[in-house]
Amino acid sequence: VLGLACVSASECTAGGYYQTATTSPAMIVSGSGSSWTAISGPQPKGTSKLYSRLNAVACPSASACVMVGNDDNYKDDVQGLVELGSGSSWTAVNGPLPANSIPVKSGPQEPPPHQIYSVACTSVNACVAVGLYESSKATEGWLLTGPA
């Protein structure tokens, strides 16, 4: 678990990843105290990613959370990942990259390319996420805004 947000003392949502023999999918956990439920995070439509990681979570309401991170399949382009939902109902999209971004293959790059690191929301209609992406010139800051 890499990120956690609580809308009350009895309702929290966390995100991260877990390991299997061949993959490392995103993990979404909800609950509190000694009662937690974990599910695999969904993948964006049209992807078959083997690796997903959720770095941060923000929940501006009990029914609207945002999780951010990245996903890749160790062959194709690494993508920023945004998960939207609550409880056991989530949808996933790739974070829209800036026009000057370049495709980046998986590898030992530090920091990892095309990754969203943090998210904050002041309401369900106002969220900001930050990360890094690769352009042809350098690793650059990445700012995303939108609703939860």
CSV table of C-alpha atoms in Angstrom, one decimal:
chain,number,residue,atom,x,y,z
A,1,VAL,CA,0.0,0.0,0.0
A,2,LEU,CA,1.4,3.3,-1.1
A,3,GLY,CA,-1.5,5.8,-0.6
A,4,LEU,CA,-4.4,6.2,1.8
A,5,ALA,CA,-7.3,8.5,2.2
A,6,CYS,CA,-10.2,8.4,4.8
A,7,VAL,CA,-13.5,10.3,4.4
A,8,SER,CA,-14.4,9.3,8.0
A,9,ALA,CA,-13.0,7.2,10.9
A,10,SER,CA,-14.9,4.2,9.5
A,11,GLU,CA,-14.3,4.6,5.7
A,12,CYS,CA,-10.9,4.6,4.2
A,13,THR,CA,-9.5,3.8,0.7
A,14,ALA,CA,-5.9,2.7,-0.1
A,15,GLY,CA,-4.0,1.9,-3.2
A,16,GLY,CA,-0.8,0.2,-4.2
A,17,TYR,CA,0.2,-3.0,-5.9
A,18,TYR,CA,0.8,-6.7,-5.2
A,19,GLN,CA,3.0,-9.4,-6.7
A,20,THR,CA,2.0,-12.6,-8.5
A,21,ALA,CA,4.3,-15.1,-10.2
A,22,THR,CA,4.2,-13.2,-13.5
A,23,THR,CA,2.5,-9.8,-12.9
A,24,SER,CA,2.3,-6.9,-10.5
A,25,PRO,CA,-1.3,-5.5,-10.7
A,26,ALA,CA,-2.7,-2.5,-9.0
A,27,MET,CA,-4.4,-3.1,-5.7
A,28,ILE,CA,-7.4,-1.1,-4.2
A,29,VAL,CA,-8.3,-1.7,-0.6
A,30,SER,CA,-11.3,-0.2,1.3
A,31,GLY,CA,-12.4,-0.4,4.9
A,32,SER,CA,-11.2,0.5,8.3
A,33,GLY,CA,-9.9,-1.0,11.6
A,34,SER,CA,-9.7,-4.8,11.3
A,35,SER,CA,-12.2,-5.0,8.3
A,36,TRP,CA,-10.6,-4.4,4.9
A,37,THR,CA,-11.4,-5.6,1.4
A,38,ALA,CA,-8.9,-5.8,-1.4
A,39,ILE,CA,-9.5,-5.9,-5.2
A,40,SER,CA,-7.3,-5.7,-8.3
A,41,GLY,CA,-7.5,-2.3,-9.9
A,42,PRO,CA,-9.1,-2.3,-13.4
A,43,GLN,CA,-7.0,-1.6,-16.5
A,44,PRO,CA,-7.7,1.2,-19.0
A,45,LYS,CA,-9.7,-0.1,-22.0
A,46,GLY,CA,-7.5,-1.6,-24.7
A,47,THR,CA,-4.5,-2.3,-22.5
A,48,SER,CA,-3.0,-5.5,-21.4
A,49,LYS,CA,-0.6,-4.3,-18.8
A,50,LEU,CA,1.4,-6.6,-16.6
A,51,TYR,CA,2.5,-4.0,-14.1
A,52,SER,CA,0.4,-1.3,-12.4
A,53,ARG,CA,1.2,0.8,-9.4
A,54,LEU,CA,-1.1,3.2,-7.5
A,55,ASN,CA,1.0,5.8,-5.7
A,56,ALA,CA,-1.6,8.1,-4.2
A,57,VAL,CA,-5.3,8.5,-3.4
A,58,ALA,CA,-7.7,11.4,-2.7
A,59,CYS,CA,-11.3,11.0,-1.7
A,60,PRO,CA,-13.2,14.3,-1.8
A,61,SER,CA,-16.4,12.4,-0.9
A,62,ALA,CA,-17.4,8.9,0.2
A,63,SER,CA,-18.6,8.1,-3.3
A,64,ALA,CA,-15.7,9.7,-5.3
A,65,CYS,CA,-12.0,8.8,-5.0
A,66,VAL,CA,-9.1,9.3,-7.4
A,67,MET,CA,-6.0,7.1,-7.4
A,68,VAL,CA,-2.9,7.8,-9.5
A,69,GLY,CA,0.2,5.9,-10.6
A,70,ASN,CA,1.5,4.2,-13.7
A,71,ASP,CA,1.2,1.0,-15.8
A,72,ASP,CA,3.2,-0.8,-18.4
A,73,ASN,CA,3.7,-4.3,-19.9
A,74,TYR,CA,7.5,-4.3,-20.0
A,75,LYS,CA,7.4,-4.1,-23.8
A,76,ASP,CA,5.4,-1.0,-24.8
A,77,ASP,CA,5.0,2.6,-23.7
A,78,VAL,CA,4.8,3.3,-19.9
A,79,GLN,CA,1.6,5.3,-19.2
A,80,GLY,CA,0.3,7.4,-16.3
A,81,LEU,CA,-2.7,5.7,-14.6
A,82,VAL,CA,-5.8,7.3,-13.1
A,83,GLU,CA,-8.4,5.2,-11.3
A,84,LEU,CA,-11.8,6.7,-10.4
A,85,GLY,CA,-14.5,5.3,-8.1
A,86,SER,CA,-15.1,4.0,-4.6
A,87,GLY,CA,-15.6,0.7,-2.8
A,88,SER,CA,-15.6,-2.1,-5.4
A,89,SER,CA,-16.6,0.0,-8.4
A,90,TRP,CA,-13.7,1.6,-10.3
A,91,THR,CA,-12.8,2.6,-13.8
A,92,ALA,CA,-9.3,3.3,-15.2
A,93,VAL,CA,-7.9,5.6,-17.8
A,94,ASN,CA,-4.5,6.6,-18.9
A,95,GLY,CA,-3.4,10.1,-17.9
A,96,PRO,CA,-3.4,12.3,-20.9
A,97,LEU,CA,0.3,13.1,-21.7
A,98,PRO,CA,1.4,16.5,-22.9
A,99,ALA,CA,1.8,17.0,-26.6
A,100,ASN,CA,5.6,17.1,-26.4
A,101,SER,CA,5.9,13.7,-24.6
A,102,ILE,CA,7.7,10.8,-26.2
A,103,PRO,CA,7.1,7.0,-25.9
A,104,VAL,CA,9.2,5.4,-23.2
A,105,LYS,CA,9.9,1.7,-22.9
A,106,SER,CA,10.1,0.0,-19.5
A,107,GLY,CA,13.5,-0.2,-18.0
A,108,PRO,CA,15.6,0.9,-15.0
A,109,GLN,CA,15.0,4.6,-15.4
A,110,GLU,CA,15.0,6.6,-12.2
A,111,PRO,CA,12.6,8.3,-11.7
A,112,PRO,CA,10.3,6.0,-13.7
A,113,PRO,CA,8.9,7.8,-16.7
A,114,HIS,CA,5.3,8.8,-17.3
A,115,GLN,CA,4.4,8.4,-13.6
A,116,ILE,CA,1.8,10.3,-11.6
A,117,TYR,CA,3.0,10.6,-8.0
A,118,SER,CA,0.4,12.6,-6.1
A,119,VAL,CA,-3.2,13.8,-6.2
A,120,ALA,CA,-5.3,16.2,-4.1
A,121,CYS,CA,-9.0,17.2,-4.4
A,122,THR,CA,-10.8,20.2,-2.8
A,123,SER,CA,-14.1,18.9,-4.1
A,124,VAL,CA,-15.5,16.2,-6.4
A,125,ASN,CA,-15.1,18.7,-9.2
A,126,ALA,CA,-11.6,20.0,-8.5
A,127,CYS,CA,-8.6,17.6,-8.4
A,128,VAL,CA,-5.0,18.2,-9.2
A,129,ALA,CA,-2.4,15.5,-9.8
A,130,VAL,CA,1.3,15.8,-10.4
A,131,GLY,CA,4.0,13.6,-11.8
A,132,LEU,CA,6.8,13.3,-14.3
A,133,TYR,CA,6.9,12.6,-18.1
A,134,GLU,CA,9.6,12.3,-20.7
A,135,SER,CA,9.9,14.8,-23.6
A,136,SER,CA,12.5,14.7,-26.3
A,137,LYS,CA,14.5,17.2,-24.2
A,138,ALA,CA,14.3,16.0,-20.6
A,139,THR,CA,12.2,14.6,-17.8
A,140,GLU,CA,9.5,17.3,-17.2
A,141,GLY,CA,6.9,18.0,-14.6
A,142,TRP,CA,3.4,16.8,-15.4
A,143,LEU,CA,0.2,18.5,-14.1
A,144,LEU,CA,-3.3,17.1,-14.5
A,145,THR,CA,-6.5,18.7,-13.4
A,146,GLY,CA,-10.1,17.5,-13.5
A,147,PRO,CA,-13.0,16.1,-11.5
A,148,ALA,CA,-12.9,13.0,-9.3
